[in-house]
C-alpha positions as protocol buffer text, in pm:
chain_id: "A"
residue {
  index: 1
  type: UNK
  ca { x: -2 y: -2 z: -1 }
}
residue {
  index: 2
  type: UNK
  ca { x: 113 y: 353 z: -75 }
}
residue {
  index: 3
  type: UNK
  ca { x: -68 y: 635 z: 102 }
}
residue {
  index: 4
  type: UNK
  ca { x: -95 y: 930 z: -141 }
}
residue {
  index: 5
  type: UNK
  ca { x: -374 y: 1131 z: 22 }
}
residue {
  index: 6
  type: UNK
  ca { x: -467 y: 1174 z: 392 }
}
residue {
  index: 7
  type: UNK
  ca { x: -724 y: 1420 z: 514 }
}
residue {
  index: 8
  type: UNK
  ca { x: -863 y: 1488 z: 864 }
}
residue {
  index: 9
  type: UNK
  ca { x: -1239 y: 1451 z: 827 }
}
residue {
  index: 10
  type: UNK
  ca { x: -1364 y: 1452 z: 1186 }
}
residue {
  index: 11
  type: UNK
  ca { x: -1258 y: 1528 z: 1539 }
}
residue {
  index: 12
  type: UNK
  ca { x: -1522 y: 1421 z: 1789 }
}
residue {
  index: 13
  type: UNK
  ca { x: -1611 y: 1214 z: 2094 }
}
residue {
  index: 14
  type: UNK
  ca { x: -1976 y: 1185 z: 2000 }
}
residue {
  index: 15
  type: UNK
  ca { x: -2116 y: 908 z: 1778 }
}
residue {
  index: 16
  type: UNK
  ca { x: -2363 y: 1145 z: 1617 }
}
residue {
  index: 17
  type: UNK
  ca { x: -2063 y: 1347 z: 1483 }
}
residue {
  index: 18
  type: UNK
  ca { x: -1874 y: 1054 z: 1332 }
}
residue {
  index: 19
  type: UNK
  ca { x: -1836 y: 1054 z: 953 }
}
residue {
  index: 20
  type: UNK
  ca { x: -2081 y: 829 z: 767 }
}
residue {
  index: 21
  type: UNK
  ca { x: -2019 y: 460 z: 840 }
}
residue {
  index: 22
  type: UNK
  ca { x: -1959 y: 395 z: 469 }
}
residue {
  index: 23
  type: UNK
  ca { x: -1586 y: 307 z: 457 }
}
residue {
  index: 24
  type: UNK
  ca { x: -1356 y: 42 z: 616 }
}
residue {
  index: 25
  type: UNK
  ca { x: -1170 y: 173 z: 919 }
}
residue {
  index: 26
  type: UNK
  ca { x: -846 y: 68 z: 1090 }
}
residue {
  index: 27
  type: UNK
  ca { x: -813 y: 228 z: 1437 }
}
residue {
  index: 28
  type: UNK
  ca { x: -491 y: 290 z: 1636 }
}
residue {
  index: 29
  type: UNK
  ca { x: -494 y: 250 z: 2011 }
}
residue {
  index: 30
  type: UNK
  ca { x: -227 y: 271 z: 2273 }
}
residue {
  index: 31
  type: UNK
  ca { x: -128 y: 419 z: 2602 }
}
residue {
  index: 32
  type: UNK
  ca { x: -41 y: 793 z: 2623 }
}
residue {
  index: 33
  type: UNK
  ca { x: 303 y: 876 z: 2487 }
}
residue {
  index: 34
  type: UNK
  ca { x: 352 y: 547 z: 2300 }
}
residue {
  index: 35
  type: UNK
  ca { x: 422 y: 736 z: 1983 }
}
residue {
  index: 36
  type: UNK
  ca { x: 89 y: 701 z: 1804 }
}
residue {
  index: 37
  type: UNK
  ca { x: 92 y: 1049 z: 1639 }
}
residue {
  index: 38
  type: UNK
  ca { x: 445 y: 1018 z: 1523 }
}
residue {
  index: 39
  type: UNK
  ca { x: 367 y: 679 z: 1368 }
}
residue {
  index: 40
  type: UNK
  ca { x: 46 y: 805 z: 1196 }
}
residue {
  index: 41
  type: UNK
  ca { x: 249 y: 1098 z: 1048 }
}
residue {
  index: 42
  type: UNK
  ca { x: 513 y: 851 z: 916 }
}
residue {
  index: 43
  type: UNK
  ca { x: 251 y: 614 z: 765 }
}
residue {
  index: 44
  type: UNK
  ca { x: 74 y: 894 z: 591 }
}
residue {
  index: 45
  type: UNK
  ca { x: 391 y: 1088 z: 489 }
}
residue {
  index: 46
  type: UNK
  ca { x: 255 y: 1401 z: 651 }
}
residue {
  index: 47
  type: UNK
  ca { x: 469 y: 1568 z: 922 }
}
residue {
  index: 48
  type: UNK
  ca { x: 179 y: 1742 z: 1094 }
}
residue {
  index: 49
  type: UNK
  ca { x: -126 y: 1531 z: 1015 }
}
residue {
  index: 50
  type: UNK
  ca { x: -156 y: 1411 z: 1376 }
}
residue {
  index: 51
  type: UNK
  ca { x: -41 y: 1652 z: 1644 }
}
residue {
  index: 52
  type: UNK
  ca { x: 265 y: 1534 z: 1823 }
}
residue {
  index: 53
  type: UNK
  ca { x: 316 y: 1652 z: 2180 }
}
residue {
  index: 54
  type: UNK
  ca { x: 577 y: 1583 z: 2444 }
}
residue {
  index: 55
  type: UNK
  ca { x: 292 y: 1590 z: 2705 }
}
residue {
  index: 56
  type: UNK
  ca { x: 109 y: 1268 z: 2725 }
}
residue {
  index: 57
  type: UNK
  ca { x: -273 y: 1252 z: 2716 }
}
residue {
  index: 58
  type: UNK
  ca { x: -321 y: 1523 z: 2448 }
}
residue {
  index: 59
  type: UNK
  ca { x: -543 y: 1323 z: 2218 }
}
residue {
  index: 60
  type: UNK
  ca { x: -880 y: 1346 z: 2395 }
}
residue {
  index: 61
  type: UNK
  ca { x: -1115 y: 1292 z: 2090 }
}
residue {
  index: 62
  type: UNK
  ca { x: -1148 y: 1031 z: 1821 }
}
residue {
  index: 63
  type: UNK
  ca { x: -979 y: 1161 z: 1505 }
}
residue {
  index: 64
  type: UNK
  ca { x: -1089 y: 1027 z: 1163 }
}
residue {
  index: 65
  type: UNK
  ca { x: -845 y: 1049 z: 872 }
}
residue {
  index: 66
  type: UNK
  ca { x: -967 y: 961 z: 519 }
}
residue {
  index: 67
  type: UNK
  ca { x: -688 y: 779 z: 325 }
}
residue {
  index: 68
  type: UNK
  ca { x: -669 y: 766 z: -52 }
}
residue {
  index: 69
  type: UNK
  ca { x: -1049 y: 837 z: -58 }
}
residue {
  index: 70
  type: UNK
  ca { x: -1076 y: 457 z: 6 }
}
residue {
  index: 71
  type: UNK
  ca { x: -1064 y: 387 z: 385 }
}
residue {
  index: 72
  type: UNK
  ca { x: -1008 y: 568 z: 717 }
}
residue {
  index: 73
  type: UNK
  ca { x: -739 y: 554 z: 987 }
}
residue {
  index: 74
  type: UNK
  ca { x: -895 y: 640 z: 1322 }
}
residue {
  index: 75
  type: UNK
  ca { x: -673 y: 780 z: 1600 }
}
residue {
  index: 76
  type: UNK
  ca { x: -823 y: 683 z: 1942 }
}
residue {
  index: 77
  type: UNK
  ca { x: -744 y: 865 z: 2270 }
}
residue {
  index: 78
  type: UNK
  ca { x: -439 y: 748 z: 2453 }
}
residue {
  index: 79
  type: UNK
  ca { x: -507 y: 564 z: 2778 }
}
residue {
  index: 80
  type: UNK
  ca { x: -322 y: 515 z: 3116 }
}
residue {
  index: 81
  type: UNK
  ca { x: -194 y: 871 z: 3173 }
}
residue {
  index: 82
  type: UNK
  ca { x: -194 y: 907 z: 3556 }
}
residue {
  index: 83
  type: UNK
  ca { x: -232 y: 1294 z: 3565 }
}
residue {
  index: 84
  type: UNK
  ca { x: -564 y: 1287 z: 3383 }
}
residue {
  index: 85
  type: UNK
  ca { x: -866 y: 1326 z: 3603 }
}
residue {
  index: 86
  type: UNK
  ca { x: -1055 y: 1000 z: 3672 }
}
residue {
  index: 87
  type: UNK
  ca { x: -1382 y: 1154 z: 3522 }
}
residue {
  index: 88
  type: UNK
  ca { x: -1202 y: 1240 z: 3197 }
}
residue {
  index: 89
  type: UNK
  ca { x: -1039 y: 897 z: 3187 }
}
residue {
  index: 90
  type: UNK
  ca { x: -1376 y: 729 z: 3230 }
}
residue {
  index: 91
  type: UNK
  ca { x: -1536 y: 934 z: 2960 }
}
residue {
  index: 92
  type: UNK
  ca { x: -1257 y: 821 z: 2718 }
}
residue {
  index: 93
  type: UNK
  ca { x: -1334 y: 464 z: 2810 }
}
residue {
  index: 94
  type: UNK
  ca { x: -1702 y: 508 z: 2729 }
}
residue {
  index: 95
  type: UNK
  ca { x: -1614 y: 702 z: 2406 }
}
residue {
  index: 96
  type: UNK
  ca { x: -1397 y: 409 z: 2291 }
}
residue {
  index: 97
  type: UNK
  ca { x: -1643 y: 151 z: 2391 }
}
residue {
  index: 98
  type: UNK
  ca { x: -1918 y: 314 z: 2193 }
}
residue {
  index: 99
  type: UNK
  ca { x: -1691 y: 332 z: 1894 }
}
residue {
  index: 100
  type: UNK
  ca { x: -1589 y: -36 z: 1910 }
}
residue {
  index: 101
  type: UNK
  ca { x: -1935 y: -168 z: 1964 }
}
residue {
  index: 102
  type: UNK
  ca { x: -2133 y: 30 z: 1699 }
}
residue {
  index: 103
  type: UNK
  ca { x: -1895 y: 108 z: 1412 }
}
residue {
  index: 104
  type: UNK
  ca { x: -1970 y: -136 z: 1135 }
}
residue {
  index: 105
  type: UNK
  ca { x: -1684 y: -30 z: 911 }
}
residue {
  index: 106
  type: UNK
  ca { x: -1426 y: -96 z: 1186 }
}
residue {
  index: 107
  type: UNK
  ca { x: -1224 y: -403 z: 1066 }
}
residue {
  index: 108
  type: UNK
  ca { x: -909 y: -396 z: 1289 }
}
residue {
  index: 109
  type: UNK
  ca { x: -739 y: -211 z: 1572 }
}
residue {
  index: 110
  type: UNK
  ca { x: -365 y: -164 z: 1567 }
}
residue {
  index: 111
  type: UNK
  ca { x: -249 y: -178 z: 1933 }
}
residue {
  index: 112
  type: UNK
  ca { x: 70 y: 20 z: 1993 }
}
residue {
  index: 113
  type: UNK
  ca { x: 297 y: -91 z: 2273 }
}
residue {
  index: 114
  type: UNK
  ca { x: 642 y: 49 z: 2373 }
}
residue {
  index: 115
  type: UNK
  ca { x: 906 y: -215 z: 2286 }
}
residue {
  index: 116
  type: UNK
  ca { x: 1131 y: -115 z: 2572 }
}
residue {
  index: 117
  type: UNK
  ca { x: 872 y: -214 z: 2846 }
}
residue {
  index: 118
  type: UNK
  ca { x: 651 y: -505 z: 2924 }
}
residue {
  index: 119
  type: UNK
  ca { x: 292 y: -437 z: 2818 }
}
residue {
  index: 120
  type: UNK
  ca { x: 107 y: -269 z: 3104 }
}
residue {
  index: 121
  type: UNK
  ca { x: -204 y: -408 z: 3269 }
}
residue {
  index: 122
  type: UNK
  ca { x: -402 y: -165 z: 3060 }
}
residue {
  index: 123
  type: UNK
  ca { x: -230 y: -283 z: 2741 }
}
residue {
  index: 124
  type: UNK
  ca { x: -333 y: -639 z: 2837 }
}
residue {
  index: 125
  type: UNK
  ca { x: -687 y: -529 z: 2907 }
}
residue {
  index: 126
  type: UNK
  ca { x: -711 y: -343 z: 2583 }
}
residue {
  index: 127
  type: UNK
  ca { x: -586 y: -644 z: 2389 }
}
residue {
  index: 128
  type: UNK
  ca { x: -831 y: -876 z: 2566 }
}
residue {
  index: 129
  type: UNK
  ca { x: -1108 y: -630 z: 2484 }
}
residue {
  index: 130
  type: UNK
  ca { x: -1005 y: -626 z: 2112 }
}
residue {
  index: 131
  type: UNK
  ca { x: -1006 y: -1004 z: 2114 }
}
residue {
  index: 132
  type: UNK
  ca { x: -1365 y: -1000 z: 2248 }
}
residue {
  index: 133
  type: UNK
  ca { x: -1466 y: -796 z: 1943 }
}
residue {
  index: 134
  type: UNK
  ca { x: -1250 y: -986 z: 1699 }
}
residue {
  index: 135
  type: UNK
  ca { x: -1038 y: -676 z: 1638 }
}
residue {
  index: 136
  type: UNK
  ca { x: -702 y: -811 z: 1766 }
}
residue {
  index: 137
  type: UNK
  ca { x: -411 y: -964 z: 1573 }
}
residue {
  index: 138
  type: UNK
  ca { x: -210 y: -659 z: 1482 }
}
residue {
  index: 139
  type: UNK
  ca { x: 39 y: -501 z: 1731 }
}
residue {
  index: 140
  type: UNK
  ca { x: 302 y: -243 z: 1650 }
}
residue {
  index: 141
  type: UNK
  ca { x: 600 y: -226 z: 1899 }
}
residue {
  index: 142
  type: UNK
  ca { x: 706 y: 137 z: 1888 }
}
residue {
  index: 143
  type: UNK
  ca { x: 1031 y: 310 z: 1965 }
}
residue {
  index: 144
  type: UNK
  ca { x: 1241 y: 12 z: 1828 }
}
residue {
  index: 145
  type: UNK
  ca { x: 1528 y: 256 z: 1779 }
}
residue {
  index: 146
  type: UNK
  ca { x: 1564 y: 286 z: 2153 }
}
residue {
  index: 147
  type: UNK
  ca { x: 1693 y: -71 z: 2207 }
}
residue {
  index: 148
  type: UNK
  ca { x: 1975 y: -267 z: 2034 }
}
residue {
  index: 149
  type: UNK
  ca { x: 1900 y: -494 z: 1739 }
}
residue {
  index: 150
  type: UNK
  ca { x: 2011 y: -791 z: 1953 }
}
residue {
  index: 151
  type: UNK
  ca { x: 1727 y: -719 z: 2203 }
}
residue {
  index: 152
  type: UNK
  ca { x: 1442 y: -683 z: 1953 }
}
residue {
  index: 153
  type: UNK
  ca { x: 1347 y: -1057 z: 1922 }
}
residue {
  index: 154
  type: UNK
  ca { x: 1352 y: -1111 z: 2298 }
}
residue {
  index: 155
  type: UNK
  ca { x: 1138 y: -806 z: 2356 }
}
residue {
  index: 156
  type: UNK
  ca { x: 891 y: -914 z: 2086 }
}
residue {
  index: 157
  type: UNK
  ca { x: 867 y: -1256 z: 2237 }
}
residue {
  index: 158
  type: UNK
  ca { x: 796 y: -1106 z: 2576 }
}
residue {
  index: 159
  type: UNK
  ca { x: 523 y: -877 z: 2434 }
}
residue {
  index: 160
  type: UNK
  ca { x: 365 y: -1171 z: 2240 }
}
residue {
  index: 161
  type: UNK
  ca { x: 351 y: -1381 z: 2557 }
}
residue {
  index: 162
  type: UNK
  ca { x: 231 y: -1101 z: 2783 }
}
residue {
  index: 163
  type: UNK
  ca { x: -64 y: -1012 z: 2545 }
}
residue {
  index: 164
  type: UNK
  ca { x: -150 y: -1377 z: 2472 }
}
residue {
  index: 165
  type: UNK
  ca { x: -106 y: -1332 z: 2102 }
}
residue {
  index: 166
  type: UNK
  ca { x: -144 y: -1624 z: 1862 }
}
residue {
  index: 167
  type: UNK
  ca { x: 139 y: -1736 z: 1641 }
}
residue {
  index: 168
  type: UNK
  ca { x: -31 y: -1609 z: 1334 }
}
residue {
  index: 169
  type: UNK
  ca { x: -94 y: -1259 z: 1481 }
}
residue {
  index: 170
  type: UNK
  ca { x: 128 y: -976 z: 1350 }
}
residue {
  index: 171
  type: UNK
  ca { x: 373 y: -815 z: 1586 }
}
residue {
  index: 172
  type: UNK
  ca { x: 586 y: -553 z: 1406 }
}
residue {
  index: 173
  type: UNK
  ca { x: 872 y: -345 z: 1550 }
}
residue {
  index: 174
  type: UNK
  ca { x: 853 y: 13 z: 1428 }
}
residue {
  index: 175
  type: UNK
  ca { x: 1046 y: 332 z: 1471 }
}
residue {
  index: 176
  type: UNK
  ca { x: 907 y: 673 z: 1363 }
}
residue {
  index: 177
  type: UNK
  ca { x: 1243 y: 828 z: 1443 }
}
residue {
  index: 178
  type: UNK
  ca { x: 1448 y: 589 z: 1223 }
}
residue {
  index: 179
  type: UNK
  ca { x: 1159 y: 533 z: 976 }
}
residue {
  index: 180
  type: UNK
  ca { x: 1166 y: 158 z: 1008 }
}
residue {
  index: 181
  type: UNK
  ca { x: 881 y: -104 z: 1007 }
}
residue {
  index: 182
  type: UNK
  ca { x: 627 y: 134 z: 861 }
}
residue {
  index: 183
  type: UNK
  ca { x: 607 y: -34 z: 524 }
}
residue {
  index: 184
  type: UNK
  ca { x: 551 y: -371 z: 694 }
}
residue {
  index: 185
  type: UNK
  ca { x: 274 y: -221 z: 899 }
}
residue {
  index: 186
  type: UNK
  ca { x: 114 y: -71 z: 579 }
}
residue {
  index: 187
  type: UNK
  ca { x: 137 y: -408 z: 415 }
}
residue {
  index: 188
  type: UNK
  ca { x: -42 y: -573 z: 711 }
}
residue {
  index: 189
  type: UNK
  ca { x: -310 y: -309 z: 697 }
}
residue {
  index: 190
  type: UNK
  ca { x: -349 y: -365 z: 330 }
}
residue {
  index: 191
  type: UNK
  ca { x: -395 y: -740 z: 388 }
}
residue {
  index: 192
  type: UNK
  ca { x: -670 y: -662 z: 655 }
}
residue {
  index: 193
  type: UNK
  ca { x: -853 y: -427 z: 406 }
}
residue {
  index: 194
  type: UNK
  ca { x: -825 y: -690 z: 130 }
}
residue {
  index: 195
  type: UNK
  ca { x: -975 y: -952 z: 355 }
}
residue {
  index: 196
  type: UNK
  ca { x: -1275 y: -739 z: 444 }
}
residue {
  index: 197
  type: UNK
  ca { x: -1357 y: -558 z: 120 }
}
């Protein structure tokens, strides 16, 4: 897959403000500061499509990006940031729950985890939740440039075990900084879209 066009079409937390449910969607989820915005910018070839911030917890809405006029990438709010008020955190959970349950075009969620650390309890809960809805099977291990090449396989094995991934599930190391792994992720997304079209 080559992304030639990417446009922000909606920024909202309310289902009545979502774009029409008329295209396939692949959503991106992960804890705050996992590098989601940087990865989305790399995948789309747009430096400022998704806002990158050094302060975690900035994405508080669901952001819909139309890709090549053919499908959408959906940027979900980051979870697990301790300094966010509990009421705000709970509203994010309800927002994502409504999206997962009722969006017919949603065909896969890419879960982002930091390759340097074991998946958090919230990462594990999110992956189990995705399994429940049949949206699991594609995980991107971000910040792969932060560890040595010799450590990558061991870290991937630990992540796979911690999340309870199946052998056939995709677990891809990526680095937005070094621009590695993004084409493999696009290919995996292309395969998902091809299966569901």
